[in-house]
Coordinates of C-alpha atoms and ligand atoms in Angstrom, one line a residue:
X1 CA 27.4 47.8 -34.1
X2 CA 25.6 45.9 -36.2
X3 CA 24.9 47.0 -39.8
X4 CA 22.6 46.0 -42.5
X5 CA 23.4 45.7 -46.6
X6 CA 20.4 45.5 -49.0
X7 CA 21.7 44.5 -52.0
X8 CA 19.7 44.0 -55.4
X9 CA 20.7 41.6 -57.9
X10 CA 20.3 43.7 -61.6
X11 CA 21.4 43.7 -65.2
X12 CA 25.1 43.8 -65.1
X13 CA 26.2 47.7 -65.9
X14 CA 28.1 46.1 -68.9
X15 CA 25.3 45.3 -70.6
X16 CA 23.4 46.9 -72.7
X17 CA 20.0 46.0 -71.8
X18 CA 17.3 44.6 -75.0
X19 CA 13.7 45.7 -74.7
X20 CA 10.8 42.7 -75.0
X21 CA 8.8 42.9 -78.2
X22 CA 5.8 43.3 -77.1
X23 CA 6.6 46.3 -75.0
X24 CA 6.0 44.9 -71.4
X25 CA 9.8 45.2 -70.3
X26 CA 13.3 44.2 -70.2
X27 CA 14.7 40.6 -71.5
X28 CA 16.2 39.5 -68.8
X29 CA 16.8 35.8 -70.8
X30 CA 20.5 35.0 -70.7
X31 CA 21.4 38.3 -69.9
X32 CA 24.2 38.2 -67.3
X33 CA 22.9 39.5 -63.5
X34 CA 25.5 40.9 -60.9
X35 CA 24.9 43.3 -57.7
X36 CA 23.8 46.9 -58.4
X37 CA 26.9 48.8 -58.6
X38 CA 25.4 51.3 -56.1
X39 CA 24.8 48.1 -53.5
X40 CA 28.6 47.3 -53.5
X41 CA 29.7 50.4 -52.6
X42 CA 27.7 50.2 -49.4
X43 CA 29.2 46.9 -48.6
X44 CA 32.8 48.3 -49.2
X45 CA 31.7 51.2 -46.9
X46 CA 30.1 49.1 -44.3
X47 CA 33.5 46.3 -44.9
X48 CA 35.6 49.4 -44.1
X49 CA 33.4 50.6 -40.8
X50 CA 34.6 46.9 -39.7
X51 CA 37.7 46.7 -40.3
X52 CA 38.3 50.4 -38.5
X53 CA 36.5 48.8 -35.5
X54 CA 33.2 50.8 -36.0
X55 CA 31.0 47.6 -37.2
X56 CA 31.1 44.6 -35.6
X57 CA 29.0 42.7 -37.8
X58 CA 27.3 42.8 -41.6
X59 CA 24.4 41.4 -42.5
X60 CA 23.4 41.6 -46.3
X61 CA 20.3 41.3 -47.6
X62 CA 18.1 40.8 -50.6
X63 CA 14.9 40.5 -52.1
X64 CA 14.0 38.5 -55.0
X65 CA 14.3 35.6 -57.1
X66 CA 16.4 32.4 -55.6
X67 CA 19.2 33.5 -57.4
X68 CA 19.9 36.5 -55.8
X69 CA 21.4 33.9 -53.8
X70 CA 24.8 34.6 -55.8
X71 CA 24.3 38.4 -55.2
X72 CA 24.4 37.7 -51.3
X73 CA 27.7 35.0 -52.0
X74 CA 28.9 38.1 -53.7
X75 CA 28.5 40.7 -50.6
X76 CA 29.9 37.7 -48.1
X77 CA 32.9 36.7 -50.5
X78 CA 34.1 40.7 -50.2
X79 CA 33.5 40.5 -46.2
X80 CA 29.4 40.5 -45.2
X81 CA 29.0 37.8 -42.0
X82 CA 25.8 36.3 -42.9
X83 CA 23.0 36.6 -45.5
X84 CA 19.0 36.6 -45.4
X85 CA 17.5 35.9 -48.5
X86 CA 13.8 37.1 -49.0
X87 CA 13.3 34.9 -51.9
X88 CA 9.7 35.6 -54.1
X89 CA 9.0 35.4 -57.8
X90 CA 7.4 38.2 -58.0
X91 CA 8.2 42.0 -59.0
X92 CA 8.9 43.6 -56.0
X93 CA 8.4 48.1 -56.1
X94 CA 10.4 50.2 -53.6
X95 CA 7.6 50.0 -50.9
X96 CA 7.5 46.5 -50.7
X97 CA 10.9 46.3 -50.7
X98 CA 11.2 49.5 -47.3
X99 CA 8.7 47.3 -45.8
X100 CA 9.8 44.3 -45.8
X101 CA 13.6 46.1 -44.2
X102 CA 11.8 47.3 -41.7
X103 CA 10.4 44.3 -40.3
X104 CA 13.9 43.2 -40.7
X105 CA 15.8 46.6 -38.8
X106 CA 13.3 45.9 -36.1
X107 CA 14.3 41.9 -35.5
X108 CA 18.3 42.8 -36.1
X109 CA 18.1 46.5 -34.6
X110 CA 21.1 47.6 -36.9
X111 CA 23.1 50.5 -35.5
X112 CA 23.3 51.3 -39.6
X113 CA 21.4 50.5 -42.5
X114 CA 23.7 51.0 -45.8
X115 CA 21.5 51.4 -49.2
X116 CA 22.4 51.8 -52.7
X117 CA 21.0 55.6 -53.9
X118 CA 19.6 53.6 -56.6
X119 CA 18.8 50.5 -58.3
X120 CA 20.0 50.8 -61.6
X121 CA 17.2 48.8 -63.5
X122 CA 14.1 50.6 -62.2
X123 CA 16.4 53.9 -61.3
X124 CA 13.9 54.1 -58.9
X125 CA 16.2 56.4 -55.9
X126 CA 13.2 56.0 -53.2
X127 CA 14.1 52.4 -50.6
X128 CA 16.3 54.2 -48.4
X129 CA 13.8 57.7 -48.0
X130 CA 11.1 55.3 -47.7
X131 CA 12.8 52.9 -45.1
X132 CA 13.9 56.3 -43.0
X133 CA 10.5 57.3 -42.9
X134 CA 8.7 54.4 -42.2
X135 CA 11.7 53.4 -39.7
X136 CA 11.2 57.1 -38.4
X137 CA 15.1 57.5 -38.4
X138 CA 17.3 60.0 -39.8
X139 CA 18.3 59.3 -43.3
X140 CA 22.0 61.2 -45.0
X141 CA 20.9 60.0 -48.5
X142 CA 23.7 60.3 -51.7
X143 CA 26.5 60.1 -49.7
X144 CA 30.1 60.6 -51.0
X145 CA 31.8 60.4 -47.6
X146 CA 31.1 58.9 -44.3
X147 CA 32.3 59.1 -40.7
X148 CA 30.9 57.5 -37.7
X149 CA 31.8 58.4 -33.8
X150 CA 30.2 57.2 -30.7
X151 CA 26.5 58.0 -31.5
X152 CA 26.8 59.7 -34.5
X153 CA 26.8 59.6 -38.5
X154 CA 28.6 62.8 -40.5
X155 CA 27.5 61.9 -44.1
X156 CA 28.6 64.6 -46.8
X157 CA 26.1 64.2 -49.2
X158 CA 26.5 64.8 -53.0
X159 CA 23.9 67.9 -54.0
X160 CA 23.0 69.8 -56.8
X161 CA 25.5 72.8 -56.7
X162 CA 28.0 71.0 -54.9
X163 CA 28.2 69.0 -51.3
X164 CA 26.2 69.5 -47.9
X165 CA 27.5 67.7 -44.9
X166 CA 25.1 66.4 -42.4
X167 CA 25.0 65.1 -38.9
X168 CA 22.2 62.4 -37.8
X169 CA 22.1 60.2 -34.4
X170 CA 22.1 57.0 -34.5
X171 CA 20.7 54.2 -35.5
X172 CA 20.1 55.8 -38.8
X173 CA 19.3 55.2 -42.8
X174 CA 22.4 56.1 -45.3
X175 CA 22.4 55.5 -49.0
X176 CA 25.6 55.6 -51.5
X177 CA 26.6 57.8 -54.0
X178 CA 29.3 56.8 -56.6
X179 CA 32.3 58.4 -54.8
X180 CA 31.9 57.1 -51.7
X181 CA 34.7 54.6 -51.7
X182 CA 35.5 51.9 -54.5
X183 CA 34.5 48.1 -54.0
X184 CA 37.2 45.1 -53.5
X185 CA 36.9 42.4 -55.5
X186 CA 36.4 39.3 -53.4
X187 CA 39.5 37.2 -53.4
X188 CA 39.5 33.0 -54.6
X189 CA 39.7 31.9 -50.8
X190 CA 37.2 34.8 -50.0
X191 CA 35.1 33.4 -52.2
X192 CA 35.4 29.8 -51.3
X193 CA 35.1 31.0 -47.7
X194 CA 31.7 32.7 -48.4
X195 CA 30.2 29.2 -49.2
X196 CA 30.8 28.1 -46.2
X197 CA 28.8 31.5 -44.1
X198 CA 25.2 31.3 -42.5
X199 CA 22.5 32.4 -45.6
X200 CA 19.1 32.2 -44.0
X201 CA 15.8 31.6 -46.1
X202 CA 13.0 33.7 -45.5
X203 CA 10.2 34.9 -47.6
X204 CA 7.9 38.0 -47.5
X205 CA 4.9 36.6 -45.8
X206 CA 7.4 35.8 -42.9
X207 CA 7.6 39.2 -42.9
X208 CA 3.7 39.9 -43.2
X209 CA 4.3 41.8 -46.5
X210 CA 2.4 42.2 -49.3
X211 CA 4.6 42.7 -52.4
X212 CA 1.9 42.6 -55.2
X213 CA 2.2 45.3 -57.3
X214 CA 1.1 48.9 -56.8
X215 CA 2.5 50.6 -60.5
X216 CA 1.5 49.5 -63.3
X217 CA 4.0 49.6 -66.1
X218 CA 2.5 50.9 -69.3
X219 CA 4.8 50.3 -71.6
X220 CA 8.8 49.8 -71.7
X221 CA 10.8 51.4 -75.2
X222 CA 14.1 51.6 -76.4
X223 CA 15.5 55.4 -76.7
X224 CA 15.3 57.2 -80.3
X225 CA 18.0 56.5 -82.2
X226 CA 20.4 59.2 -82.5
X227 CA 20.4 60.6 -86.1
X228 CA 24.2 60.9 -87.9
X229 CA 26.4 63.4 -87.0
X230 CA 27.7 65.5 -90.0
X231 CA 31.6 66.0 -91.2
X232 CA 32.8 69.3 -91.2
X233 CA 35.7 70.1 -93.2
X234 CA 38.0 72.3 -90.5
X235 CA 37.4 75.3 -87.5
X236 CA 35.4 78.0 -89.2
X237 CA 32.6 75.2 -90.7
X238 CA 32.3 74.1 -87.0
X239 CA 32.0 77.7 -85.8
X240 CA 30.2 78.9 -88.4
X241 CA 27.5 75.7 -87.6
X242 CA 27.2 76.2 -84.1
X243 CA 26.5 80.3 -84.9
X244 CA 23.6 78.9 -86.5
X245 CA 22.3 76.4 -84.0
X246 CA 22.7 79.0 -81.6
X247 CA 25.5 77.0 -79.8
X248 CA 28.0 79.6 -80.1
X249 CA 27.9 83.6 -80.0
Ligands
LIG301 P1 15.4 52.0 -55.8 O1 14.9 52.6 -54.3 O2 14.8 50.3 -56.3 O3 16.2 52.2 -56.7 O4 17.0 51.1 -54.8 C1 17.2 51.7 -54.0 C2 18.6 50.8 -53.1 O5 17.5 50.1 -52.3 C3 19.3 49.7 -53.8 O6 20.4 50.2 -54.3 C4 19.3 48.6 -52.8 O7 20.2 49.0 -51.3 C5 17.8 48.9 -52.2 N1 17.4 47.6 -52.9 C6 15.9 47.8 -53.6 N2 15.6 46.6 -53.9 C7 16.1 45.8 -52.7 C8 15.7 44.2 -53.4 N3 15.2 43.6 -54.2 N4 16.6 44.1 -52.8 C9 17.8 44.3 -52.0 N5 18.0 45.6 -51.5 C10 17.0 46.5 -52.5

């Protein structure tokens, strides 16, 4: 079985984003970029399925600027077999990403597509669900456990108030949640090996997808600054303050 893993190049999760002075977006100049953390979890899960003998090939795909190649090389160094870069300088919204992925699914026919539950730059949490709708494949979102047996996948999902387990007929779409696994680091020999793994260069036009924006960002602003805290002398004063705020009985 082939597994397709879409990986997005995003601002590194350790970086504190700076909003552009004109409020049109986040300043990406000279900012460290990395693979979206939920996509690292997706790559790791695909590798584990390959190590168990369930998967035979892992194809990583990224839609974005030329430098998204680095993100794909990271996926290859972790253990993906080949990669597809769908290169564009446009900012590609989840619907256009899902349409491109649908075209790749039609071409590659993967048994599983494992995406992140959300990209930490736009926090859309839409692409996996849209891809499931466009392909008509069953979806197991927010996966915290994934088991594949025969032609079915059992997914334990993180839902409000607990866990839900669903069984999906393959081929299917999965999105990863934080506790699914802990991704491995690529070893130096594997980073070297990844340089010679195949990486195909494509464009959205190759898949007949128009990436023109359908959403207009009106304004991006910093979150309000937190006001300074107050030091209390002792527990009694703390309890009295909490009571006056209606927090403690
Ligand atoms: P989102 O719906 O934007 O929050 O993204 C959810 C998931 O879709 C991500 O974790 C990725 O697996 C995938 N994805 C979104 N945008 C891209 C992209 N430009 N290239 C590759 N994968 C993407």
